[in-house]
CSV table of C-alpha atoms in Angstrom, one decimal:
chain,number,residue,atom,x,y,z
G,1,UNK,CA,0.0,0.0,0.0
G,2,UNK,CA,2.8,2.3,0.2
G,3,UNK,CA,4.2,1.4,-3.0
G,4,UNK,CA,1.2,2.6,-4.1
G,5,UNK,CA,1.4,5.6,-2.7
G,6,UNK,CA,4.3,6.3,-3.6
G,7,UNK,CA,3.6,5.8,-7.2
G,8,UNK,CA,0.3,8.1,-7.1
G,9,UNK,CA,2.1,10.9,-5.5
G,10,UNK,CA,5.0,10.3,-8.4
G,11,UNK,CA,3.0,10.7,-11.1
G,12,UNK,CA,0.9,13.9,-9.4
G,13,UNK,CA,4.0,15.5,-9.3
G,14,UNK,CA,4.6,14.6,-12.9
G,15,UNK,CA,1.2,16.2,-13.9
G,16,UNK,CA,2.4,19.3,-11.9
G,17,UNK,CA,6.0,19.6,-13.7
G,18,UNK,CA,3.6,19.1,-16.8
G,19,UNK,CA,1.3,21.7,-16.1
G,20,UNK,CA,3.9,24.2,-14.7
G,21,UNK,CA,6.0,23.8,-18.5
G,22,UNK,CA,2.1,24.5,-20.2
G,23,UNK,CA,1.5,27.3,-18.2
G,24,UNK,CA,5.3,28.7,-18.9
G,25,UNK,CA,4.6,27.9,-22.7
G,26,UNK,CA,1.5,29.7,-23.0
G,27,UNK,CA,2.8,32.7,-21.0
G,28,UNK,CA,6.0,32.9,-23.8
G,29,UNK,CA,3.6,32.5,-26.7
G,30,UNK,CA,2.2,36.3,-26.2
G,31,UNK,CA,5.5,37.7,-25.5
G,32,UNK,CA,6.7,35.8,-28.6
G,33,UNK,CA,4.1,37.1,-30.8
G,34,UNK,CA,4.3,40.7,-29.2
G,35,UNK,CA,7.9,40.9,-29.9
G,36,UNK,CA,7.4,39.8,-33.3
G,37,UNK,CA,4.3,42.3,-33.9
G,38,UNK,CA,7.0,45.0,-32.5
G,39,UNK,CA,9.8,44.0,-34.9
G,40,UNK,CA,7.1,44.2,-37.8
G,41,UNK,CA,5.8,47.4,-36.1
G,42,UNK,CA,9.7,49.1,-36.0
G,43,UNK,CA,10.1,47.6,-39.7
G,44,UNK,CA,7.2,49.4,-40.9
G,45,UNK,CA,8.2,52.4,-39.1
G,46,UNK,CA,11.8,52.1,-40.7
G,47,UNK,CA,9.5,51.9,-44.6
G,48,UNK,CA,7.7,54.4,-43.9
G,49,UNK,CA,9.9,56.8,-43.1
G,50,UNK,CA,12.2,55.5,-45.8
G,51,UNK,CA,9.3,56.3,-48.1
G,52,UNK,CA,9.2,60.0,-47.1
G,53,UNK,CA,6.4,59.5,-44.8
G,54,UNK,CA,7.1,61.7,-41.3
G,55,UNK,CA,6.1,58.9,-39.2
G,56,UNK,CA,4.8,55.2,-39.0
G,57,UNK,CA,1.1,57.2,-37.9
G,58,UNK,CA,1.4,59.0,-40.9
G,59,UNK,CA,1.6,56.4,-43.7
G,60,UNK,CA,-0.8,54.2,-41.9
G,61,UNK,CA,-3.2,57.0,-41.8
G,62,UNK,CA,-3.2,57.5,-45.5
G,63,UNK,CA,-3.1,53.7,-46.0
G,64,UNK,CA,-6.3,53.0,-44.6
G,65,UNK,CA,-7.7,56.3,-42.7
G,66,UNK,CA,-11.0,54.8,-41.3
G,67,UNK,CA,-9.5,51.7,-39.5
G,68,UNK,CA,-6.4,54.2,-38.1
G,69,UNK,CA,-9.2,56.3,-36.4
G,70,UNK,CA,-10.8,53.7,-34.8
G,71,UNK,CA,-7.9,51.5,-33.7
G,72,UNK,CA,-4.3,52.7,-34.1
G,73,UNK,CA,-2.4,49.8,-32.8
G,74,UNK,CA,-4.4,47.1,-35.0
G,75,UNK,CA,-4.0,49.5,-38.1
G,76,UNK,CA,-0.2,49.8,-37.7
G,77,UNK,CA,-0.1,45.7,-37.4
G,78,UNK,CA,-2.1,45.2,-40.6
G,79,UNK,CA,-0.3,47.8,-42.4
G,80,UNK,CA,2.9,45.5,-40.9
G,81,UNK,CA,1.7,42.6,-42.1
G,82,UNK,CA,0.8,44.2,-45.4
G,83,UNK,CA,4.6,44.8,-46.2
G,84,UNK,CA,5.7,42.0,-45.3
G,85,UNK,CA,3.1,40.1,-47.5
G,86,UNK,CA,4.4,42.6,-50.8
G,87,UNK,CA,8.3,41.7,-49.9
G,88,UNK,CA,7.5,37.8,-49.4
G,89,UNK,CA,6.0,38.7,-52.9
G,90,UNK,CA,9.1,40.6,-54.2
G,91,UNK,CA,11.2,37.5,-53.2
G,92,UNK,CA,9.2,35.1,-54.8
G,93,UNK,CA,9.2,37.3,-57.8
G,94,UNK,CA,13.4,37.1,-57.6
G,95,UNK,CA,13.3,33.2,-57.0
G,96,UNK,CA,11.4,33.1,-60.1
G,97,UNK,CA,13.7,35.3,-61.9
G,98,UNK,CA,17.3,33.6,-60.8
G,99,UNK,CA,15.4,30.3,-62.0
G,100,UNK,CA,14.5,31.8,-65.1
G,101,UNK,CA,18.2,33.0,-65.3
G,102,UNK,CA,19.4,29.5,-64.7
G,103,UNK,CA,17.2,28.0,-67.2
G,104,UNK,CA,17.9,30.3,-69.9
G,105,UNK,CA,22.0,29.4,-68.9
G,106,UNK,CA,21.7,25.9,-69.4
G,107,UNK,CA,19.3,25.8,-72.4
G,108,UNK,CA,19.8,29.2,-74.4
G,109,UNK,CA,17.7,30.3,-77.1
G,110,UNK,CA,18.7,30.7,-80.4
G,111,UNK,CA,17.8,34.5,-82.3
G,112,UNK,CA,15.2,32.8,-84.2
G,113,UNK,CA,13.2,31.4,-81.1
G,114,UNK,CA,13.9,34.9,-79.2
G,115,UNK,CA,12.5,37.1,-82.0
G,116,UNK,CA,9.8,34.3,-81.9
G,117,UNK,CA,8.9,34.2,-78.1
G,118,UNK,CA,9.6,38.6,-78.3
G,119,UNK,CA,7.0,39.1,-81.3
G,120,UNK,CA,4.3,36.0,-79.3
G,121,UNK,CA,4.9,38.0,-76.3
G,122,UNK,CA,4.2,41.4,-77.9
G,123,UNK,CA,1.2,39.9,-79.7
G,124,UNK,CA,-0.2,39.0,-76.7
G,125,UNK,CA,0.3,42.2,-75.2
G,126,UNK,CA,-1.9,44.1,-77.9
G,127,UNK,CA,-4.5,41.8,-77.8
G,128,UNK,CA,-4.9,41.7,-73.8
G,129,UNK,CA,-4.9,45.6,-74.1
G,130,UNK,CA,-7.8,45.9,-76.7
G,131,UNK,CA,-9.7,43.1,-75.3
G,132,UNK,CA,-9.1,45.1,-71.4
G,133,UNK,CA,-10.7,48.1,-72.9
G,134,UNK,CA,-13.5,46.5,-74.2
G,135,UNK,CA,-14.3,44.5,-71.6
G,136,UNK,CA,-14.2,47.4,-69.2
G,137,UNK,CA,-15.9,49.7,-71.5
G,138,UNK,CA,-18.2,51.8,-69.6
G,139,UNK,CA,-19.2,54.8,-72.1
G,140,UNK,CA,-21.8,54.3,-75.0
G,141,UNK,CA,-21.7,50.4,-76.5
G,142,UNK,CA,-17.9,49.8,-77.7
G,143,UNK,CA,-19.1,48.7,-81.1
G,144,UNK,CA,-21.0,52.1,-81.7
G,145,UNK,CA,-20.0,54.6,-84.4
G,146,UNK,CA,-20.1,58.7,-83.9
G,147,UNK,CA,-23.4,60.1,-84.7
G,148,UNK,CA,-21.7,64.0,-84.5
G,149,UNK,CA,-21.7,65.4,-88.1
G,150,UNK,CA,-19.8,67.8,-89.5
G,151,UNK,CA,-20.8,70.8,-90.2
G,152,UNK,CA,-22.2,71.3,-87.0
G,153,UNK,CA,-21.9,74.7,-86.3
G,154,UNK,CA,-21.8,75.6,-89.6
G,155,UNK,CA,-24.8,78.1,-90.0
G,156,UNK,CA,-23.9,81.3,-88.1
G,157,UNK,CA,-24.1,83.5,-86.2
G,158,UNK,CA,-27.0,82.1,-84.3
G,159,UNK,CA,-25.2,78.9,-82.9
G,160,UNK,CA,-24.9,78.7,-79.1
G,161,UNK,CA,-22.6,80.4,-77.2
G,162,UNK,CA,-20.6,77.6,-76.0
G,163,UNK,CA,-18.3,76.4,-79.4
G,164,UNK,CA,-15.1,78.0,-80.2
G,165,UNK,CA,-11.8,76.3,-81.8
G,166,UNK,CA,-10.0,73.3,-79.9
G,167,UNK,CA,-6.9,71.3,-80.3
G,168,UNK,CA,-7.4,68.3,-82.7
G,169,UNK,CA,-5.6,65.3,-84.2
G,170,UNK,CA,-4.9,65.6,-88.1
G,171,UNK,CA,-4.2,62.3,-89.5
G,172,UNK,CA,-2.7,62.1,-92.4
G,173,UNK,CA,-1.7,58.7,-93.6
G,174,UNK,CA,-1.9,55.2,-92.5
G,175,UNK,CA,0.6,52.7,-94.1
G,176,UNK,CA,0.7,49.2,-93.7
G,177,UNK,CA,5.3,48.5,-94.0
G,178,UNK,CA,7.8,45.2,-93.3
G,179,UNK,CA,5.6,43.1,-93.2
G,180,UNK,CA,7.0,39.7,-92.0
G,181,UNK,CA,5.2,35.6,-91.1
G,182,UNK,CA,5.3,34.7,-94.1
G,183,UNK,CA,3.7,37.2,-95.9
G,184,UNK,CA,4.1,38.5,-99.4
G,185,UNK,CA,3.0,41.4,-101.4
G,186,UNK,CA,0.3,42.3,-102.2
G,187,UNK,CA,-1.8,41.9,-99.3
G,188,UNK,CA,-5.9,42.5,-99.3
G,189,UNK,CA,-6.5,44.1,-96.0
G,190,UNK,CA,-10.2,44.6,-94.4
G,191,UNK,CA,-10.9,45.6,-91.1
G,192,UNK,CA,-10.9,49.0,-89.1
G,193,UNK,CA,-8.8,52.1,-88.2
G,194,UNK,CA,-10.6,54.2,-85.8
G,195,UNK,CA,-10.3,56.9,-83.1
G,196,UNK,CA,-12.2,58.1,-80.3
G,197,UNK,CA,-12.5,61.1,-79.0
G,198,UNK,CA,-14.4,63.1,-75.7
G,199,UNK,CA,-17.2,64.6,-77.6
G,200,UNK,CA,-18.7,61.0,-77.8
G,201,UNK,CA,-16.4,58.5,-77.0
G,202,UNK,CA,-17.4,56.5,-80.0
G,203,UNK,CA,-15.6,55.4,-83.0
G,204,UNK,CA,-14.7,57.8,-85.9
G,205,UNK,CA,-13.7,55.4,-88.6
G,206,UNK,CA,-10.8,56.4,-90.7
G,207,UNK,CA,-10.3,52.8,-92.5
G,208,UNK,CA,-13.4,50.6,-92.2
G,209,UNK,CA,-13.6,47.6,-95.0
G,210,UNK,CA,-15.7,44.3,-95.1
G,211,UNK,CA,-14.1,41.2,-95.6
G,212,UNK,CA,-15.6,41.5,-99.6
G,213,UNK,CA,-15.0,44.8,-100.3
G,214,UNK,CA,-10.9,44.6,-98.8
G,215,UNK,CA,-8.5,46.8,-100.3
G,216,UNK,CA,-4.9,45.6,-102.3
G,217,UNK,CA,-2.1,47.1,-101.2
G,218,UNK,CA,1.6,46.1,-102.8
G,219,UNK,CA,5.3,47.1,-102.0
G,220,UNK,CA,4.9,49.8,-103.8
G,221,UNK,CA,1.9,51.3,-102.2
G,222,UNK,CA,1.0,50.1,-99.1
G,223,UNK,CA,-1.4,53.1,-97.9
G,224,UNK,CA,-4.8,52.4,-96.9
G,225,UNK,CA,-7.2,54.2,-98.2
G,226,UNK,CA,-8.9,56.9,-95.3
G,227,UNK,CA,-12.4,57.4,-95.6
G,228,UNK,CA,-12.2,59.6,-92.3
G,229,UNK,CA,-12.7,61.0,-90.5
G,230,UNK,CA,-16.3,61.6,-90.7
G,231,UNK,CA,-15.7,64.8,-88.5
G,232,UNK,CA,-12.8,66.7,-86.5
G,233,UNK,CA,-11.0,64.9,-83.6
G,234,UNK,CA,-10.7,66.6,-80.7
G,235,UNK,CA,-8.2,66.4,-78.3
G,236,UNK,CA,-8.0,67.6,-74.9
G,237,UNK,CA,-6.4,66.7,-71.4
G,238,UNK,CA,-8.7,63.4,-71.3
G,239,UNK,CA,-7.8,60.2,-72.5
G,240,UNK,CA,-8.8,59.8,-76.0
G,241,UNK,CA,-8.2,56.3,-77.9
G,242,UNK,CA,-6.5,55.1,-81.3
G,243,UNK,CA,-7.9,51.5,-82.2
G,244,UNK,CA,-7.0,49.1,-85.3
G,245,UNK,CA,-8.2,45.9,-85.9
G,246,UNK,CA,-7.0,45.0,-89.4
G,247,UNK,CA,-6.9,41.7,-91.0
G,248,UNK,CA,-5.1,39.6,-94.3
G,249,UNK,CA,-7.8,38.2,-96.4
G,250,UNK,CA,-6.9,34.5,-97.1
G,251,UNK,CA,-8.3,31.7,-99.5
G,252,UNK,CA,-10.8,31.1,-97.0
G,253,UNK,CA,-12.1,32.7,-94.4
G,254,UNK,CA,-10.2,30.4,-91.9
G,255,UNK,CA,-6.9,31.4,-93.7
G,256,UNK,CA,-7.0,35.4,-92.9
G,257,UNK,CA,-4.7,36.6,-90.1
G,258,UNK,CA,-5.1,39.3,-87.9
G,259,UNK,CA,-2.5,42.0,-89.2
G,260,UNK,CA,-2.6,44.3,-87.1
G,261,UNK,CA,-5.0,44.8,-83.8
G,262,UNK,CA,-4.3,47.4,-80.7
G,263,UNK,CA,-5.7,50.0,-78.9
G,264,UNK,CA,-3.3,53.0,-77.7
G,265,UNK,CA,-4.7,56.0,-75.8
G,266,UNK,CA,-3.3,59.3,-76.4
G,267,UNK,CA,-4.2,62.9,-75.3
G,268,UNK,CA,-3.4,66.4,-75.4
G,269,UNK,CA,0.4,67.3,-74.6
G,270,UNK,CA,1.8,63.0,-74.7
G,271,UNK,CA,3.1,61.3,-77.1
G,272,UNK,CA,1.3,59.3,-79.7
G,273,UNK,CA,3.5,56.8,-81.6
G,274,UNK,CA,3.7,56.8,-85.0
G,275,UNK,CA,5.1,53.5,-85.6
G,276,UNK,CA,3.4,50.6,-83.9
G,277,UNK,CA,4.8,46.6,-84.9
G,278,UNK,CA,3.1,43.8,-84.6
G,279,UNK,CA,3.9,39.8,-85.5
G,280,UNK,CA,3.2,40.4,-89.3
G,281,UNK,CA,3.6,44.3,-89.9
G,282,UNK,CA,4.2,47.5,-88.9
G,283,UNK,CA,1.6,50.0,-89.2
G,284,UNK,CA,2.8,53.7,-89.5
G,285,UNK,CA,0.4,56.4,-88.8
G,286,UNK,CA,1.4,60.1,-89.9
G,287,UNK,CA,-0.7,62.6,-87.8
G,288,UNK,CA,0.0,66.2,-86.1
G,289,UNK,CA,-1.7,68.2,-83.8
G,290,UNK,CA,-3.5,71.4,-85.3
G,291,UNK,CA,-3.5,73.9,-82.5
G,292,UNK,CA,-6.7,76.5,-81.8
G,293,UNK,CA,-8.4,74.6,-85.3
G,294,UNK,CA,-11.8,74.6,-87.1
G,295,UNK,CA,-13.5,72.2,-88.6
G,296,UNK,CA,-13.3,72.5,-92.6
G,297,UNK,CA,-15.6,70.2,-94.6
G,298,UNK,CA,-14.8,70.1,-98.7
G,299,UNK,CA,-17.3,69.5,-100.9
G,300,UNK,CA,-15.7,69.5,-105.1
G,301,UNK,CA,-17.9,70.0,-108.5
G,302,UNK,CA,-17.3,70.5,-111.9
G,303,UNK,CA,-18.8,73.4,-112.8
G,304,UNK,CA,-17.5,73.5,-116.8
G,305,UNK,CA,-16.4,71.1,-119.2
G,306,UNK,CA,-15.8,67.6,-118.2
G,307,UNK,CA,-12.9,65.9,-116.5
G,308,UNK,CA,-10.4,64.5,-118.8
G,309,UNK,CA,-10.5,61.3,-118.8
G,310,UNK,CA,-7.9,58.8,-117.7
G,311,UNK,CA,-6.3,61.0,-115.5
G,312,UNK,CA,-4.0,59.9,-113.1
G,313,UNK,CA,-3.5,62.0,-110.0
G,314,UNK,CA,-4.4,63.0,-106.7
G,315,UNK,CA,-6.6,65.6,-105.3
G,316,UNK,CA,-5.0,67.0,-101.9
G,317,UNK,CA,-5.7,69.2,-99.0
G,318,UNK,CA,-2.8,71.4,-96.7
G,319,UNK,CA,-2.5,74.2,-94.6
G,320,UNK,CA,0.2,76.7,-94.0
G,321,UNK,CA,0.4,75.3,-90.4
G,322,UNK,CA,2.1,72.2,-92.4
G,323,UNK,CA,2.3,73.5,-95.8
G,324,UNK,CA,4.5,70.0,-97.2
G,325,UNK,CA,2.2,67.6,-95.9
G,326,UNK,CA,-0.5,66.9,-98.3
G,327,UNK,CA,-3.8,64.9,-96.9
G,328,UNK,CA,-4.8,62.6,-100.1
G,329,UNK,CA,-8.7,63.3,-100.4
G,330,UNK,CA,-9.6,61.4,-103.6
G,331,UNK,CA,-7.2,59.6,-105.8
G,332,UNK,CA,-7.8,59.9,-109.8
G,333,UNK,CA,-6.7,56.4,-111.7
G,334,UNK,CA,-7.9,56.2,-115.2
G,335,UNK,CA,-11.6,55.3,-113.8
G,336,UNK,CA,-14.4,58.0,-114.2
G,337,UNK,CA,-14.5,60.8,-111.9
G,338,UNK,CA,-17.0,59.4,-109.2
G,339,UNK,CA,-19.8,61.9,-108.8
G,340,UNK,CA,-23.4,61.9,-106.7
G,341,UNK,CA,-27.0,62.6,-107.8
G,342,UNK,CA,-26.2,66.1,-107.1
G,343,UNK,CA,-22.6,66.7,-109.5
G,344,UNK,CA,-20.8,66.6,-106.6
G,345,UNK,CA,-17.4,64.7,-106.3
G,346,UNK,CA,-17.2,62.0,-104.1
G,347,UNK,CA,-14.0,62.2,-101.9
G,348,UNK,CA,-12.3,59.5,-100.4
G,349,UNK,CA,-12.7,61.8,-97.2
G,350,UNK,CA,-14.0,65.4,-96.8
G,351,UNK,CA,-12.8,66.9,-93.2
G,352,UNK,CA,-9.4,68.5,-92.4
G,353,UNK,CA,-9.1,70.6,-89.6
G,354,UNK,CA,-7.5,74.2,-89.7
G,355,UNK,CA,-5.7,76.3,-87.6
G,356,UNK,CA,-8.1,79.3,-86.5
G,357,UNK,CA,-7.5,82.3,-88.9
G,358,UNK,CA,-4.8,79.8,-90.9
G,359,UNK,CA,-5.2,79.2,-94.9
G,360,UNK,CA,-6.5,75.2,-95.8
G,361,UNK,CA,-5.4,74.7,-99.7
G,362,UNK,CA,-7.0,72.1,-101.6
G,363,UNK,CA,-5.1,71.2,-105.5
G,364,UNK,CA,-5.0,68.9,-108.2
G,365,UNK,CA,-1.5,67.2,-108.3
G,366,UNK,CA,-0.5,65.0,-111.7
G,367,UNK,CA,1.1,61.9,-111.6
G,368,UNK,CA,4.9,61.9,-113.0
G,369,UNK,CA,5.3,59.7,-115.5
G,370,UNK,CA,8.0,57.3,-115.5
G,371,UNK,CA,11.1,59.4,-112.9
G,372,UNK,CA,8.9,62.9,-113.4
G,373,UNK,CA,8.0,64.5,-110.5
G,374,UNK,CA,4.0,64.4,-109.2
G,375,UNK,CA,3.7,68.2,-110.5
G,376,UNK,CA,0.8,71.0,-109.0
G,377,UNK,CA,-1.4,72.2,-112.1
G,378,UNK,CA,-4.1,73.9,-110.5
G,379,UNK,CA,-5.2,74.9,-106.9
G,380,UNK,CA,-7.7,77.1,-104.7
G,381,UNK,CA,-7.0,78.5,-101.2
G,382,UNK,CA,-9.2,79.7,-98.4
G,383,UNK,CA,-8.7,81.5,-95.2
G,384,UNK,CA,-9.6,79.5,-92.0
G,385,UNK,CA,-13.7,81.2,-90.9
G,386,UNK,CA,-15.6,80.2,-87.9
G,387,UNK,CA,-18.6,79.5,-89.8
G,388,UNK,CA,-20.0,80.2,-93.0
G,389,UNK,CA,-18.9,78.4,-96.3
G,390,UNK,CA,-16.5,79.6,-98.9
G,391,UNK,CA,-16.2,78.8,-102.5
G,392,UNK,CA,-13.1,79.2,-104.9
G,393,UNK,CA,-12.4,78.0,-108.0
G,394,UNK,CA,-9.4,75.5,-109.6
G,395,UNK,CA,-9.1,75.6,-113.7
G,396,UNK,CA,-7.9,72.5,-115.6
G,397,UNK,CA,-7.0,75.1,-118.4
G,398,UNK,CA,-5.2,72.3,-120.5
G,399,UNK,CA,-8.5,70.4,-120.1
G,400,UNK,CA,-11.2,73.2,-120.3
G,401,UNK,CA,-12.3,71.9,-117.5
G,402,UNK,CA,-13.4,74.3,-114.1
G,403,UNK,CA,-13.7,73.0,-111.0
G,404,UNK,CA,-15.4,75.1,-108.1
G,405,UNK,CA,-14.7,73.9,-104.8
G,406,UNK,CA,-16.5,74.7,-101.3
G,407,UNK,CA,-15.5,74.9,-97.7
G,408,UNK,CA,-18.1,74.7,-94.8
G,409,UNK,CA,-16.7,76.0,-91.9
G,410,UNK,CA,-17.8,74.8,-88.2
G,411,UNK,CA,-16.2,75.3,-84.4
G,412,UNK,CA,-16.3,72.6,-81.9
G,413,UNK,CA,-18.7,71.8,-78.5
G,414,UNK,CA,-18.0,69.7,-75.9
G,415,UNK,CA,-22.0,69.1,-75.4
């Protein structure tokens, strides 16, 4: 019986030692974690102040304002464990890259596989960034087209108070260059140029071509033909948007390749490339920016005689702003002069903008034949109106043929 005893009061003071190394374990445990919270608290200080914040208070208090009103000590530990979270990230991130370093070390790519992984990777790029603007579209539907005329503001002086001139984008060119995949000249192109702008935030087409009615472009010229844009392009502080979604027409319709297909957003005062390359091509876009500009709409019609026919040449608009840039407004090869039900020409595109109180000049240019120069043989100039239309005349003398061309003049609203 007093083995027994002994044994009980053994293994009671077993349970005691046991409970007595508990109790010590549990009371560590806080301090533990306390000191730990501290360290994170004093490393967060040390970032914050690092980051030019006056105090630990003061970047958790723009961090998240609401929770450091209402408990400071539990928005300085989250705001901890918040940085430790993004540097656990940053590590991961440069375990990745020293493993991608390795990799690339042991089994290195030849050029062809670079260029090929650089131009997939691009690729991608461009489509993820038109696809993220139109899935996160939130003006009028993405597919929609402007339904702003020209003209607007045309018949003064009785329009409202609130137009006057505004910056806009003059585009001049689009031109489709090296291309590459296995491509080869010519190429029938269909698809879309467009750009967007704050009036509406819809598209104003500058290229728009079904798959049956594409256009052939060769080597020699690769220009797409603009039919815009339907009216000027504003630009202001406020993100506008350049979008192209051009295709290579194919046997079939499962044989066409996307060409080219981005969306960039530009807006006054950055830059806005003029090259942008893609997989198969790169697509050059000539523009400026037309400072203080009115809208000018040109309407052409021959007034005497008849348009000789099978000319070759081109029919251009400039301004003194940028006198040596001409925008191509209807090109003349050998066909008939296309006219309306009303005698009036129809232009490839009709809408320039011009610098207020600036001169627009609109001429007939001959083709050079064989290594002559494209030469000017008749023109007509206008000064730059808020409103109102003008009308001037351009003689084909050679031809006996008169041409009288009008200007409608309109400012811009942003209502």
């Amino acid at each position: 019986m007093e083995s027994s005893g002994a044994e009980m009061e053994m293994e009671t003071e077993t349970e005691t030692e046991t409970e007595t190394e508990t109790e010590i374990e549990s009371r560590k445990r806080p301090r533990v974690e306390e000191a730990a919270a501290v360290e994170a608290e004093k490393g967060a200080a040390v970032v914050a102040v690092e980051a030019g914040y006056p105090s630990l208070a003061a970047a958790v208090a723009l961090w998240d304002p609401l929770l450091a009103a209402r408990d400071p000590s539990l928005a300085a530990a989250e705001y901890a464990a918040w940085l430790e979270r993004m540097a656990a990230a940053r590590r991961a991130d440069q375990v990745k890259a020293i493993e991608f370093r390795k990799n690339l070390l042991a089994n290195p790519l030849t050029p062809e596989q670079l260029r090929e992984r650089e131009e997939a990777a691009w690729d991608k790029y461009n489509n993820e960034s038109w696809e993220m603007i139109r899935d996160n579209w939130t003006w009028p539907p993405f597919e929609s087209l402007t339904d702003i005329p020209c003209m607007r503001y045309t018949k003064g002086p009785n329009y409202p108070g609130h137009v006057f001139p505004m910056e806009t984008l003059q585009v001049v060119s689009v031109q489709v260059k090296e291309i590459t995949g296995g491509l080869h000249w010519p190429l029938d192109v269909y698809g879309f140029v467009a750009v967007r702008d704050v009036l509406d935030r819809k598209r104003n087409m500058l290229f728009d071509r079904q798959r049956n009615d594409y256009q052939r472009i060769s080597e020699q010229d690769s220009y797409l033909t603009l039919t815009g844009p339907t009216r000027g392009v504003v630009m202001t502080i406020d993100t506008s948007y350049l979008e192209a979604k051009l295709r290579v027409r194919g046997a079939t319709e499962s044989e066409d390749k996307d060409l080219s297909k981005f969306a960039k957003t530009y807006r006054l005062g950055c830059y806005l490339p003029i090259k942008h390359t893609s997989k198969l091509c790169t697509l050059e876009l000539q523009h400026y920016t037309v400072c203080s500009s009115v809208e000018a709409t040109i309407r052409v019609q021959v007034t005497d005689g008849q348009f000789p026919h099978g000319f070759r040449g081109v029919l251009t608009a400039s301004t003194d702003s940028e006198s040596d840039v001409m925008i191509s407004l209807l090109d003349f090869n050998d066909d008939e002069l296309p006219v309306d039900a009303e005698g009036s020409v129809k232009l490839s595109r009709q809408v320039v903008s011009v610098k207020e109180g600036g001169k627009l000049k609109v001429s007939v240019w001959q083709r050079g034949v064989g290594e002559e120069e494209d030469k000017e043989i008749t023109a007509a100039s206008f000064v730059a109106m808020e409103a109102e239309t003008s009308t001037n005349y351009m003689p084909m003398k050679k031809w006996k043929c008169w041409m009288e061309v009008n200007v409608a003049w309109s400012l811009f609203s942003c209502w």
